[in-house]
Amino acid sequence: LARRAAFDLDLVGADRAAIGDVTCTSRPWSAATEVNDLRRFDVGLLPLGDNPWNPWKFNYKLAQYMALGIPPVCTPVGSNSEMVDHGVTGFLADTPDEWIQYLGELIADGECRRKMGEAAAAFARERFTVDANRDGIVGAFRSVLETPVRAKPDFDESRRRR
């Protein structure tokens, strides 16, 4: 991809000067700067390796990218496949050729990045905001409040070990 298109690779939370022939700008992760660091991205990358844990995890980073209007390219593993509407809210890339193709499209086409980012942000608002989850949150609190509290048995001082 670096032979076909000019791009910068920003990394947050990884200390790399380069990946292959691609020069990287690395920043340490910080809760205080994370959102501003991510806002610098034109495309969000989420490659996942093949391991037993990945199919079961929810990718919070993907939700962050989408909420910030950053079109993602990610491996179609776990919740990624449920969250990304391929070609609409992001791209699902399974092979090296697909990664090169989809990243190349997003690098070359600013309008595609803009539209995909807008669609990703709309999806995030519909699924991940407090407003979108109000009924579930209120229901969780109600279920706790409506559940009878069991009285704790009296503590028997004579059974206490010293």
PDB file of C-alpha atoms in Angstrom:
ATOM      1  CA  LEU A   1       0.000   0.000   0.000  1.00  0.00           C
ATOM      2  CA  ALA A   2       2.856   2.386   0.815  1.00  0.00           C
ATOM      3  CA  ARG A   3       4.161   1.908  -2.745  1.00  0.00           C
ATOM      4  CA  ARG A   4       0.773   2.951  -4.184  1.00  0.00           C
ATOM      5  CA  ALA A   5      -0.354   5.790  -1.902  1.00  0.00           C
ATOM      6  CA  ALA A   6       1.104   8.392   0.402  1.00  0.00           C
ATOM      7  CA  PHE A   7      -0.205   8.268   3.964  1.00  0.00           C
ATOM      8  CA  ASP A   8       0.823   8.830   7.563  1.00  0.00           C
ATOM      9  CA  LEU A   9       0.356   6.176  10.205  1.00  0.00           C
ATOM     10  CA  ASP A  10      -0.508   7.477  13.676  1.00  0.00           C
ATOM     11  CA  LEU A  11      -0.308   5.047  16.557  1.00  0.00           C
ATOM     12  CA  VAL A  12      -1.682   5.608  20.041  1.00  0.00           C
ATOM     13  CA  GLY A  13      -0.436   3.330  22.781  1.00  0.00           C
ATOM     14  CA  ALA A  14       2.225   1.636  20.652  1.00  0.00           C
ATOM     15  CA  ASP A  15       5.844   2.686  20.472  1.00  0.00           C
ATOM     16  CA  ARG A  16       6.905   2.019  16.887  1.00  0.00           C
ATOM     17  CA  ALA A  17       9.047   4.201  14.655  1.00  0.00           C
ATOM     18  CA  ALA A  18       8.075   2.206  11.573  1.00  0.00           C
ATOM     19  CA  ILE A  19       6.123  -0.776  10.346  1.00  0.00           C
ATOM     20  CA  GLY A  20       8.017  -2.116   7.373  1.00  0.00           C
ATOM     21  CA  ASP A  21       8.729   0.869   5.141  1.00  0.00           C
ATOM     22  CA  VAL A  22       5.959   2.981   6.676  1.00  0.00           C
ATOM     23  CA  THR A  23       7.055   5.690   9.104  1.00  0.00           C
ATOM     24  CA  CYS A  24       4.877   5.927  12.204  1.00  0.00           C
ATOM     25  CA  THR A  25       4.057   8.720  14.598  1.00  0.00           C
ATOM     26  CA  SER A  26       3.638   7.159  18.027  1.00  0.00           C
ATOM     27  CA  ARG A  27       1.980   8.657  21.075  1.00  0.00           C
ATOM     28  CA  PRO A  28       1.583   7.102  24.484  1.00  0.00           C
ATOM     29  CA  TRP A  29      -2.003   6.355  25.455  1.00  0.00           C
ATOM     30  CA  SER A  30      -3.496   8.792  27.942  1.00  0.00           C
ATOM     31  CA  ALA A  31      -7.076   9.021  29.163  1.00  0.00           C
ATOM     32  CA  ALA A  32      -6.724  12.803  29.161  1.00  0.00           C
ATOM     33  CA  THR A  33      -5.764  13.005  25.456  1.00  0.00           C
ATOM     34  CA  GLU A  34      -7.332   9.863  23.981  1.00  0.00           C
ATOM     35  CA  VAL A  35     -10.312  11.494  22.251  1.00  0.00           C
ATOM     36  CA  ASN A  36      -8.198  14.287  20.760  1.00  0.00           C
ATOM     37  CA  ASP A  37      -5.582  11.744  19.658  1.00  0.00           C
ATOM     38  CA  LEU A  38      -8.246   9.655  17.911  1.00  0.00           C
ATOM     39  CA  ARG A  39      -9.784  12.719  16.247  1.00  0.00           C
ATOM     40  CA  ARG A  40      -6.534  13.051  14.273  1.00  0.00           C
ATOM     41  CA  PHE A  41      -7.307   9.757  12.501  1.00  0.00           C
ATOM     42  CA  ASP A  42      -8.865   9.687   9.031  1.00  0.00           C
ATOM     43  CA  VAL A  43      -9.310   5.897   9.222  1.00  0.00           C
ATOM     44  CA  GLY A  44      -9.406   3.595  12.242  1.00  0.00           C
ATOM     45  CA  LEU A  45      -7.597   0.253  12.046  1.00  0.00           C
ATOM     46  CA  LEU A  46      -8.651  -2.835  13.997  1.00  0.00           C
ATOM     47  CA  PRO A  47      -6.701  -5.873  12.851  1.00  0.00           C
ATOM     48  CA  LEU A  48      -7.303  -8.879  15.084  1.00  0.00           C
ATOM     49  CA  GLY A  49      -5.287 -12.050  15.209  1.00  0.00           C
ATOM     50  CA  ASP A  50      -6.692 -15.545  15.162  1.00  0.00           C
ATOM     51  CA  ASN A  51      -6.975 -16.574  18.801  1.00  0.00           C
ATOM     52  CA  PRO A  52      -9.728 -18.122  20.940  1.00  0.00           C
ATOM     53  CA  TRP A  53     -10.538 -14.868  22.794  1.00  0.00           C
ATOM     54  CA  ASN A  54     -11.153 -12.512  19.842  1.00  0.00           C
ATOM     55  CA  PRO A  55     -14.456 -14.020  18.618  1.00  0.00           C
ATOM     56  CA  TRP A  56     -15.979 -13.306  22.034  1.00  0.00           C
ATOM     57  CA  LYS A  57     -14.834  -9.774  22.688  1.00  0.00           C
ATOM     58  CA  PHE A  58     -16.632  -6.502  22.149  1.00  0.00           C
ATOM     59  CA  ASN A  59     -14.298  -4.035  20.513  1.00  0.00           C
ATOM     60  CA  TYR A  60     -14.647  -0.814  22.433  1.00  0.00           C
ATOM     61  CA  LYS A  61     -12.059   0.812  20.166  1.00  0.00           C
ATOM     62  CA  LEU A  62     -14.335   0.166  17.171  1.00  0.00           C
ATOM     63  CA  ALA A  63     -17.233   1.823  19.005  1.00  0.00           C
ATOM     64  CA  GLN A  64     -14.958   4.798  19.748  1.00  0.00           C
ATOM     65  CA  TYR A  65     -13.902   5.152  16.120  1.00  0.00           C
ATOM     66  CA  MET A  66     -17.488   4.997  14.941  1.00  0.00           C
ATOM     67  CA  ALA A  67     -18.759   7.460  17.567  1.00  0.00           C
ATOM     68  CA  LEU A  68     -16.097   9.936  16.447  1.00  0.00           C
ATOM     69  CA  GLY A  69     -17.066   9.519  12.781  1.00  0.00           C
ATOM     70  CA  ILE A  70     -13.852   7.667  11.894  1.00  0.00           C
ATOM     71  CA  PRO A  71     -14.494   5.028   9.224  1.00  0.00           C
ATOM     72  CA  PRO A  72     -13.032   1.721  10.427  1.00  0.00           C
ATOM     73  CA  VAL A  73     -11.316  -1.098   8.608  1.00  0.00           C
ATOM     74  CA  CYS A  74     -11.321  -4.211  10.760  1.00  0.00           C
ATOM     75  CA  THR A  75     -11.014  -7.959  10.796  1.00  0.00           C
ATOM     76  CA  PRO A  76     -14.464  -9.619  10.600  1.00  0.00           C
ATOM     77  CA  VAL A  77     -14.158 -11.293  13.998  1.00  0.00           C
ATOM     78  CA  GLY A  78     -16.418 -11.129  17.036  1.00  0.00           C
ATOM     79  CA  SER A  79     -18.618  -8.081  17.398  1.00  0.00           C
ATOM     80  CA  ASN A  80     -16.836  -6.338  14.504  1.00  0.00           C
ATOM     81  CA  SER A  81     -19.036  -8.207  12.029  1.00  0.00           C
ATOM     82  CA  GLU A  82     -22.169  -7.146  13.908  1.00  0.00           C
ATOM     83  CA  MET A  83     -21.125  -3.511  14.243  1.00  0.00           C
ATOM     84  CA  VAL A  84     -19.795  -2.812  10.748  1.00  0.00           C
ATOM     85  CA  ASP A  85     -22.155  -2.732   7.804  1.00  0.00           C
ATOM     86  CA  HIS A  86     -19.520  -3.534   5.164  1.00  0.00           C
ATOM     87  CA  GLY A  87     -19.155  -0.712   2.685  1.00  0.00           C
ATOM     88  CA  VAL A  88     -21.561   1.544   4.615  1.00  0.00           C
ATOM     89  CA  THR A  89     -20.213   2.125   8.147  1.00  0.00           C
ATOM     90  CA  GLY A  90     -16.759   0.672   7.526  1.00  0.00           C
ATOM     91  CA  PHE A  91     -14.946  -2.174   5.841  1.00  0.00           C
ATOM     92  CA  LEU A  92     -14.380  -5.765   6.964  1.00  0.00           C
ATOM     93  CA  ALA A  93     -11.016  -7.010   5.706  1.00  0.00           C
ATOM     94  CA  ASP A  94     -10.108 -10.666   6.083  1.00  0.00           C
ATOM     95  CA  THR A  95      -7.056 -11.010   3.816  1.00  0.00           C
ATOM     96  CA  PRO A  96      -3.981  -8.845   3.180  1.00  0.00           C
ATOM     97  CA  ASP A  97      -5.342  -8.052  -0.292  1.00  0.00           C
ATOM     98  CA  GLU A  98      -8.639  -6.858   1.213  1.00  0.00           C
ATOM     99  CA  TRP A  99      -6.801  -4.662   3.738  1.00  0.00           C
ATOM    100  CA  ILE A 100      -4.824  -3.069   0.903  1.00  0.00           C
ATOM    101  CA  GLN A 101      -7.929  -2.623  -1.262  1.00  0.00           C
ATOM    102  CA  TYR A 102     -10.144  -1.028   1.415  1.00  0.00           C
ATOM    103  CA  LEU A 103      -7.439   1.145   2.933  1.00  0.00           C
ATOM    104  CA  GLY A 104      -6.470   2.266  -0.570  1.00  0.00           C
ATOM    105  CA  GLU A 105     -10.092   3.250  -1.275  1.00  0.00           C
ATOM    106  CA  LEU A 106     -10.347   5.286   1.919  1.00  0.00           C
ATOM    107  CA  ILE A 107      -6.967   6.957   1.400  1.00  0.00           C
ATOM    108  CA  ALA A 108      -7.840   7.954  -2.166  1.00  0.00           C
ATOM    109  CA  ASP A 109     -11.465   9.006  -1.670  1.00  0.00           C
ATOM    110  CA  GLY A 110     -12.183  11.716   0.883  1.00  0.00           C
ATOM    111  CA  GLU A 111     -15.885  11.706   0.031  1.00  0.00           C
ATOM    112  CA  CYS A 112     -16.084   7.981   0.755  1.00  0.00           C
ATOM    113  CA  ARG A 113     -14.337   8.580   4.125  1.00  0.00           C
ATOM    114  CA  ARG A 114     -16.765  11.391   4.954  1.00  0.00           C
ATOM    115  CA  LYS A 115     -19.915   9.426   4.072  1.00  0.00           C
ATOM    116  CA  MET A 116     -18.718   6.283   5.806  1.00  0.00           C
ATOM    117  CA  GLY A 117     -17.704   8.273   8.890  1.00  0.00           C
ATOM    118  CA  GLU A 118     -21.140   9.923   9.026  1.00  0.00           C
ATOM    119  CA  ALA A 119     -22.873   6.544   8.712  1.00  0.00           C
ATOM    120  CA  ALA A 120     -20.610   5.080  11.414  1.00  0.00           C
ATOM    121  CA  ALA A 121     -21.390   7.980  13.780  1.00  0.00           C
ATOM    122  CA  ALA A 122     -25.128   7.606  13.156  1.00  0.00           C
ATOM    123  CA  PHE A 123     -24.885   3.885  13.948  1.00  0.00           C
ATOM    124  CA  ALA A 124     -22.972   4.632  17.160  1.00  0.00           C
ATOM    125  CA  ARG A 125     -25.615   7.178  18.249  1.00  0.00           C
ATOM    126  CA  GLU A 126     -28.361   4.603  17.598  1.00  0.00           C
ATOM    127  CA  ARG A 127     -26.627   1.815  19.520  1.00  0.00           C
ATOM    128  CA  PHE A 128     -24.134   3.114  22.086  1.00  0.00           C
ATOM    129  CA  THR A 129     -25.432   6.332  23.652  1.00  0.00           C
ATOM    130  CA  VAL A 130     -27.211   6.674  26.989  1.00  0.00           C
ATOM    131  CA  ASP A 131     -30.343   7.795  25.112  1.00  0.00           C
ATOM    132  CA  ALA A 132     -30.248   4.694  22.919  1.00  0.00           C
ATOM    133  CA  ASN A 133     -29.896   2.457  25.981  1.00  0.00           C
ATOM    134  CA  ARG A 134     -32.159   4.341  28.400  1.00  0.00           C
ATOM    135  CA  ASP A 135     -34.783   1.603  28.691  1.00  0.00           C
ATOM    136  CA  GLY A 136     -32.193  -1.067  29.418  1.00  0.00           C
ATOM    137  CA  ILE A 137     -30.378   1.088  31.969  1.00  0.00           C
ATOM    138  CA  VAL A 138     -33.610   2.062  33.740  1.00  0.00           C
ATOM    139  CA  GLY A 139     -34.747  -1.565  33.648  1.00  0.00           C
ATOM    140  CA  ALA A 140     -31.509  -2.719  35.258  1.00  0.00           C
ATOM    141  CA  PHE A 141     -31.907  -0.237  38.114  1.00  0.00           C
ATOM    142  CA  ARG A 142     -35.570  -1.122  38.566  1.00  0.00           C
ATOM    143  CA  SER A 143     -34.815  -4.818  38.744  1.00  0.00           C
ATOM    144  CA  VAL A 144     -32.299  -4.170  41.503  1.00  0.00           C
ATOM    145  CA  LEU A 145     -34.644  -1.874  43.410  1.00  0.00           C
ATOM    146  CA  GLU A 146     -37.584  -4.259  43.103  1.00  0.00           C
ATOM    147  CA  THR A 147     -35.653  -7.342  44.205  1.00  0.00           C
ATOM    148  CA  PRO A 148     -36.322  -8.094  47.876  1.00  0.00           C
ATOM    149  CA  VAL A 149     -33.265  -7.761  50.053  1.00  0.00           C
ATOM    150  CA  ARG A 150     -32.532 -10.873  52.082  1.00  0.00           C
ATOM    151  CA  ALA A 151     -31.834 -10.263  55.707  1.00  0.00           C
ATOM    152  CA  LYS A 152     -28.329 -11.195  56.683  1.00  0.00           C
ATOM    153  CA  PRO A 153     -28.110 -13.870  59.357  1.00  0.00           C
ATOM    154  CA  ASP A 154     -26.957 -12.652  62.734  1.00  0.00           C
ATOM    155  CA  PHE A 155     -23.248 -13.019  63.214  1.00  0.00           C
ATOM    156  CA  ASP A 156     -22.475 -15.607  65.841  1.00  0.00           C
ATOM    157  CA  GLU A 157     -19.573 -14.195  67.845  1.00  0.00           C
ATOM    158  CA  SER A 158     -18.927 -17.607  69.408  1.00  0.00           C
ATOM    159  CA  ARG A 159     -17.953 -19.033  66.002  1.00  0.00           C
ATOM    160  CA  ARG A 160     -15.464 -16.292  65.299  1.00  0.00           C
ATOM    161  CA  ARG A 161     -11.886 -17.547  65.030  1.00  0.00           C
ATOM    162  CA  ARG A 162      -9.216 -15.596  66.747  1.00  0.00           C
TER     163      ARG A 162
END
